[in-house]
Coordinates of C-alpha atoms (C1' of nucleotides) in Angstrom, one line a residue:
Chain A
X1 CA 0.0 0.0 0.0
X2 CA 3.0 2.3 0.6
X3 CA 3.6 2.6 -3.1
X4 CA 0.0 3.6 -3.8
X5 CA 0.0 6.1 -1.0
X6 CA 3.2 7.6 -2.2
X7 CA 1.5 8.2 -5.6
X8 CA -1.8 9.6 -4.2
X9 CA 0.2 11.9 -1.8
X10 CA 2.4 13.1 -4.7
X11 CA -0.8 13.9 -6.6
X12 CA -2.4 15.6 -3.6
X13 CA -0.9 19.0 -4.6
X14 CA -2.3 21.2 -7.3
X15 CA 1.1 22.2 -8.7
X16 CA 2.3 18.7 -9.0
X17 CA -1.0 17.7 -10.6
X18 CA -0.5 20.5 -13.2
X19 CA 3.0 19.2 -14.0
X20 CA 1.7 15.7 -14.6
X21 CA -1.1 17.0 -16.8
X22 CA 1.4 19.0 -18.8
X23 CA 3.7 16.0 -19.2
X24 CA 0.7 14.0 -20.4
X25 CA 0.6 16.4 -23.4
X26 CA 4.2 17.4 -23.9
X27 CA 6.8 14.7 -24.0
X28 CA 9.4 16.5 -22.0
X29 CA 9.9 19.7 -20.0
X30 CA 13.0 21.2 -18.4
X31 CA 13.0 22.7 -14.9
X32 CA 12.9 26.3 -16.1
X33 CA 9.9 25.6 -18.3
X34 CA 8.1 24.1 -15.4
X35 CA 9.2 27.1 -13.2
X36 CA 7.7 29.4 -15.9
X37 CA 4.5 27.5 -16.0
X38 CA 3.9 27.2 -12.3
X39 CA 5.4 30.6 -11.4
X40 CA 7.3 29.1 -8.4
X41 CA 10.8 29.4 -7.3
X42 CA 13.3 27.0 -9.0
X43 CA 14.0 25.4 -5.6
X44 CA 10.3 24.7 -5.1
X45 CA 9.9 23.2 -8.5
X46 CA 12.9 21.0 -7.9
X47 CA 11.5 19.7 -4.7
X48 CA 8.1 19.0 -6.4
X49 CA 9.8 17.1 -9.2
X50 CA 11.8 15.1 -6.6
X51 CA 8.6 14.0 -5.0
X52 CA 7.1 13.0 -8.3
X53 CA 10.3 11.1 -9.2
X54 CA 10.3 9.4 -5.9
X55 CA 6.7 8.3 -6.6
X56 CA 7.9 6.9 -9.9
X57 CA 5.6 9.2 -11.8
X58 CA 8.3 11.0 -13.6
X59 CA 11.9 10.4 -14.7
X60 CA 14.6 12.8 -15.6
X61 CA 17.7 13.1 -17.9
X62 CA 20.5 15.6 -17.8
X63 CA 21.8 17.5 -20.8
X64 CA 24.7 19.5 -19.5
X65 CA 23.4 21.9 -17.0
X66 CA 19.8 21.2 -18.1
X67 CA 17.5 18.7 -16.5
X68 CA 14.5 17.4 -18.4
X69 CA 11.5 15.6 -16.9
X70 CA 9.0 13.3 -18.6
X71 CA 6.4 10.8 -17.5
X72 CA 8.0 7.7 -16.1
X73 CA 8.1 4.6 -18.1
X74 CA 6.2 2.6 -17.1
X75 CA 3.4 4.9 -16.0
X76 CA 0.3 3.1 -14.5
X77 CA -2.0 3.1 -17.5
X78 CA -5.3 3.0 -15.6
X79 CA -4.1 5.9 -13.5
X80 CA -3.2 7.8 -16.6
X81 CA -6.7 7.2 -18.0
X82 CA -8.4 8.3 -14.9
X83 CA -6.3 11.5 -14.7
X84 CA -7.0 12.2 -18.3
X85 CA -10.8 11.7 -17.9
X86 CA -11.1 13.6 -14.6
X87 CA -8.9 16.5 -15.8
X88 CA -10.4 17.0 -19.2
X89 CA -12.4 20.2 -19.2
X90 CA -10.4 21.7 -16.4
X91 CA -10.0 25.5 -17.0
X92 CA -6.8 25.6 -15.0
X93 CA -5.2 22.8 -17.1
X94 CA -6.4 24.5 -20.2
X95 CA -4.9 27.8 -19.1
X96 CA -1.6 25.9 -18.5
X97 CA -1.9 24.4 -22.0
X98 CA -2.1 27.8 -23.6
X99 CA 0.7 29.3 -21.4
X100 CA 2.9 26.3 -22.2
X101 CA 2.7 26.9 -25.9
X102 CA 4.3 30.3 -25.5
X103 CA 6.8 29.0 -23.0
X104 CA 7.9 26.3 -25.5
X105 CA 8.6 29.0 -28.1
X106 CA 11.6 30.1 -25.9
X107 CA 14.7 28.0 -25.7
X108 CA 15.5 27.0 -22.1
X109 CA 18.6 29.2 -21.9
X110 CA 16.6 32.3 -22.7
X111 CA 13.9 31.3 -20.2
X112 CA 16.5 30.9 -17.5
X113 CA 18.0 34.3 -18.2
X114 CA 14.5 35.8 -18.1
X115 CA 13.7 34.2 -14.8
X116 CA 16.9 35.4 -13.4
X117 CA 16.4 39.0 -14.4
X118 CA 12.6 39.0 -14.7
X119 CA 12.8 40.8 -18.0
X120 CA 11.3 40.2 -21.4
X121 CA 11.9 36.9 -23.3
X122 CA 14.5 37.0 -26.0
X123 CA 12.2 35.2 -28.3
Chain B
X1 CA -9.2 20.2 -11.5
X2 CA -10.6 20.9 -8.0
X3 CA -12.6 17.8 -8.1
X4 CA -9.7 15.6 -9.1
X5 CA -7.6 17.2 -6.4
X6 CA -10.3 16.7 -3.8
X7 CA -10.2 13.0 -4.6
X8 CA -6.4 12.6 -4.6
X9 CA -6.2 14.5 -1.3
X10 CA -8.9 12.3 0.2
X11 CA -6.8 9.3 -0.8
X12 CA -3.6 10.7 0.4
X13 CA -4.2 9.2 3.9
X14 CA -3.4 5.6 4.7
X15 CA -6.5 5.1 6.9
X16 CA -8.9 6.5 4.3
X17 CA -7.2 4.3 1.7
X18 CA -7.8 1.3 3.9
X19 CA -11.5 2.2 4.2
X20 CA -11.9 2.5 0.4
X21 CA -10.1 -0.8 -0.1
X22 CA -12.4 -2.4 2.5
X23 CA -15.5 -1.0 0.8
X24 CA -14.3 -2.3 -2.5
X25 CA -14.8 -5.8 -1.0
X26 CA -17.6 -5.4 1.4
X27 CA -20.7 -3.7 0.2
X28 CA -21.3 -1.6 3.3
X29 CA -19.8 -0.9 6.7
X30 CA -21.0 1.0 9.6
X31 CA -19.0 3.5 11.6
X32 CA -18.3 1.2 14.5
X33 CA -17.0 -1.5 12.1
X34 CA -14.7 1.0 10.5
X35 CA -13.6 2.2 14.0
X36 CA -12.8 -1.4 14.9
X37 CA -10.8 -2.0 11.8
X38 CA -8.8 1.2 11.8
X39 CA -8.4 1.3 15.6
X40 CA -9.1 5.0 15.7
X41 CA -11.5 7.1 17.8
X42 CA -15.0 7.3 16.6
X43 CA -14.7 11.0 16.1
X44 CA -11.6 10.5 13.9
X45 CA -13.4 7.9 11.7
X46 CA -16.3 10.2 11.4
X47 CA -14.1 12.9 10.1
X48 CA -12.4 10.7 7.6
X49 CA -15.7 9.5 6.3
X50 CA -16.8 13.0 6.0
X51 CA -13.8 13.8 3.8
X52 CA -14.4 10.7 1.6
X53 CA -18.1 11.7 1.3
X54 CA -17.2 15.2 0.4
X55 CA -14.9 13.8 -2.3
X56 CA -17.9 11.8 -3.6
X57 CA -16.0 8.5 -3.0
X58 CA -18.5 7.2 -0.5
X59 CA -22.1 7.6 0.4
X60 CA -24.0 6.9 3.6
X61 CA -27.4 5.9 4.8
X62 CA -28.9 6.0 8.3
X63 CA -30.6 3.1 10.0
X64 CA -31.8 4.5 13.3
X65 CA -28.7 5.5 15.3
X66 CA -26.5 3.6 12.9
X67 CA -24.8 5.1 9.9
X68 CA -23.6 2.8 7.1
X69 CA -21.1 3.8 4.4
X70 CA -20.6 2.3 1.0
X71 CA -18.7 3.3 -2.2
X72 CA -20.4 6.1 -3.9
X73 CA -22.6 5.5 -7.0
X74 CA -21.2 6.5 -9.4
X75 CA -17.6 5.7 -8.5
X76 CA -15.0 6.5 -11.2
X77 CA -14.4 3.2 -12.8
X78 CA -10.9 3.8 -14.0
X79 CA -9.9 5.0 -10.6
X80 CA -11.4 1.9 -9.0
X81 CA -9.4 -0.3 -11.4
X82 CA -6.2 1.5 -10.7
X83 CA -6.8 1.2 -6.9
X84 CA -7.6 -2.5 -7.3
X85 CA -4.5 -3.2 -9.3
X86 CA -2.1 -1.1 -7.2
X87 CA -3.4 -2.3 -3.9
X88 CA -3.5 -6.0 -4.8
X89 CA -0.8 -7.8 -2.9
X90 CA -0.7 -5.2 -0.2
X91 CA 0.0 -6.9 3.2
X92 CA -1.8 -4.2 5.1
X93 CA -4.9 -4.5 3.1
X94 CA -4.8 -8.3 3.4
X95 CA -4.4 -7.9 7.2
X96 CA -7.5 -5.6 7.2
X97 CA -9.3 -8.2 5.1
X98 CA -8.7 -10.9 7.7
X99 CA -9.6 -8.6 10.6
X100 CA -12.7 -7.5 8.9
X101 CA -14.0 -11.0 8.7
X102 CA -14.0 -11.3 12.4
X103 CA -15.4 -7.8 12.9
X104 CA -18.3 -8.7 10.6
X105 CA -19.2 -11.6 12.8
X106 CA -20.3 -9.1 15.5
X107 CA -23.4 -7.1 15.1
X108 CA -22.8 -3.4 15.3
X109 CA -24.6 -3.0 18.6
X110 CA -22.2 -5.4 20.3
X111 CA -19.2 -3.8 18.6
X112 CA -20.2 -0.4 19.9
X113 CA -20.7 -1.8 23.4
X114 CA -17.3 -3.3 23.2
X115 CA -15.7 -0.2 22.0
X116 CA -17.3 1.8 24.8
X117 CA -16.0 -0.6 27.5
X118 CA -13.0 -2.1 25.7
X119 CA -14.1 -5.5 26.7
X120 CA -14.6 -8.8 25.0
X121 CA -17.0 -9.1 22.1
X122 CA -20.4 -10.6 22.9
X123 CA -20.2 -12.8 19.8
Chain C
dA1 C1' -40.2 14.5 28.9
dT2 C1' -36.0 12.3 30.2
dC3 C1' -32.3 9.2 29.6
dT4 C1' -29.2 6.3 26.7
dC5 C1' -26.5 5.6 22.8
dA6 C1' -24.3 6.3 18.0
dT7 C1' -22.5 9.7 15.4
dT8 C1' -21.0 14.3 14.1
dT9 C1' -18.9 18.7 15.0
dC10 C1' -15.8 21.6 17.5
dG11 C1' -11.5 22.9 19.5
dT12 C1' -6.8 21.7 20.6
dT13 C1' -2.3 19.7 19.8
dA14 C1' 1.3 17.5 17.3
dT15 C1' 2.9 16.4 12.8
dT16 C1' 3.4 17.1 8.0
dT17 C1' 3.8 19.9 3.9
dA18 C1' 4.4 23.9 0.5
dG19 C1' 6.8 28.0 -0.3
dC20 C1' 11.0 30.6 0.2
dT21 C1' 16.1 31.9 0.6
dA22 C1' 20.8 30.5 1.0
dA23 C1' 24.2 27.2 0.4
dA24 C1' 25.9 23.2 -2.0
dT25 C1' 26.6 20.7 -6.1
dA26 C1' 27.2 19.8 -11.0
dT27 C1' 28.3 21.5 -15.6
dA28 C1' 30.1 24.7 -19.0
dC29 C1' 33.4 28.1 -20.5
dA30 C1' 37.4 31.2 -20.7
Chain D
dT1 C1' 41.9 27.6 -12.2
dG2 C1' 38.2 30.8 -11.6
dT3 C1' 33.7 32.3 -13.0
dA4 C1' 29.0 31.7 -14.5
dT5 C1' 24.9 29.1 -14.5
dA6 C1' 21.2 25.4 -13.7
dT7 C1' 19.7 22.6 -10.4
dT8 C1' 19.4 20.4 -5.9
dT9 C1' 19.6 20.3 -0.9
dA10 C1' 19.2 22.3 3.7
dG11 C1' 16.9 25.1 6.9
dC12 C1' 13.1 28.0 8.2
dT13 C1' 8.3 29.7 8.4
dA14 C1' 3.4 29.5 7.7
dA15 C1' -0.3 26.7 6.5
dA16 C1' -2.5 22.3 6.3
dT17 C1' -3.7 17.9 8.3
dA18 C1' -4.5 13.7 11.5
dA19 C1' -5.5 12.4 16.1
dC20 C1' -7.9 13.0 20.3
dG21 C1' -11.5 14.5 23.9
dA22 C1' -15.5 17.1 24.8
dA23 C1' -19.7 19.0 23.3
dA24 C1' -23.5 18.9 20.2
dT25 C1' -26.9 16.5 17.6
dG26 C1' -30.1 12.9 16.2
dA27 C1' -32.5 8.5 17.1
dG28 C1' -34.5 5.1 20.2
dA29 C1' -36.5 3.6 24.6
dT30 C1' -39.1 4.4 28.8

DNA sequence: ATCTCATTTCGTTATTTAGCTAAATATACA
DNA sequence: TGTATATTTAGCTAAATAACGAAATGAGAT
């Protein structure tokens, strides 16, 4: 039961749920993209992703200084279906979807610079 | 997304997960039976059931002074399947299953009396 | 109406969790 | 090597949550 509980606990937070929903649509996101979407501190996002990774819901890969997260393989299929069904029609997830489109137009390096200085995107 | 989050939050507690698992096997349980299984105070169980009811995962009926809970109708089918799959093989749930068999041999009135006095079951 | 009993609600306490900043770590570059 | 940068970890604070006992509520019996 611990494993199940670890999963439900990791999904008992709105921001982590939003990340999962985003990763159900986009194959992979890097920390700074998630930071941009959630509008949280990098440290906070890192911690959230750690919880999701520990729950075996996401996995990560490093590309130099960049860390990318994607849904874990394997991801419980029935859980994914339930999430998809119950989140469909959610205005918050839809808002994230739109925001993510513009975020993905920036390359991560530019995003990070922007986050550091809180200035306009270089895109 | 609020509805989904309400559900994941309600399932982010071990005791509430145990109740759901029990109700997936037994059609209906009354408060005192749940109290006996979880080994918690009546007030605590009542509060847990209130959370599950608010999340639309369980529903209740009254029979005089007795309140019985069962899985809500409708209960998200894909969620149920995931829970069943991920909880199968859980030693804690299996232990509850065994304990519940003996609990169900007592009628609720006797259970309540026992809980009040912490003495032997009248069965 | 009064008393008994099962359950719920309320208030309190201890524990857990989400958010942040600062420090630490890992990677890249000059 | 030193500097810059992305991310993670550690520590702190405020908020949320689980457990309990007491009080309130509802149902049954006399």
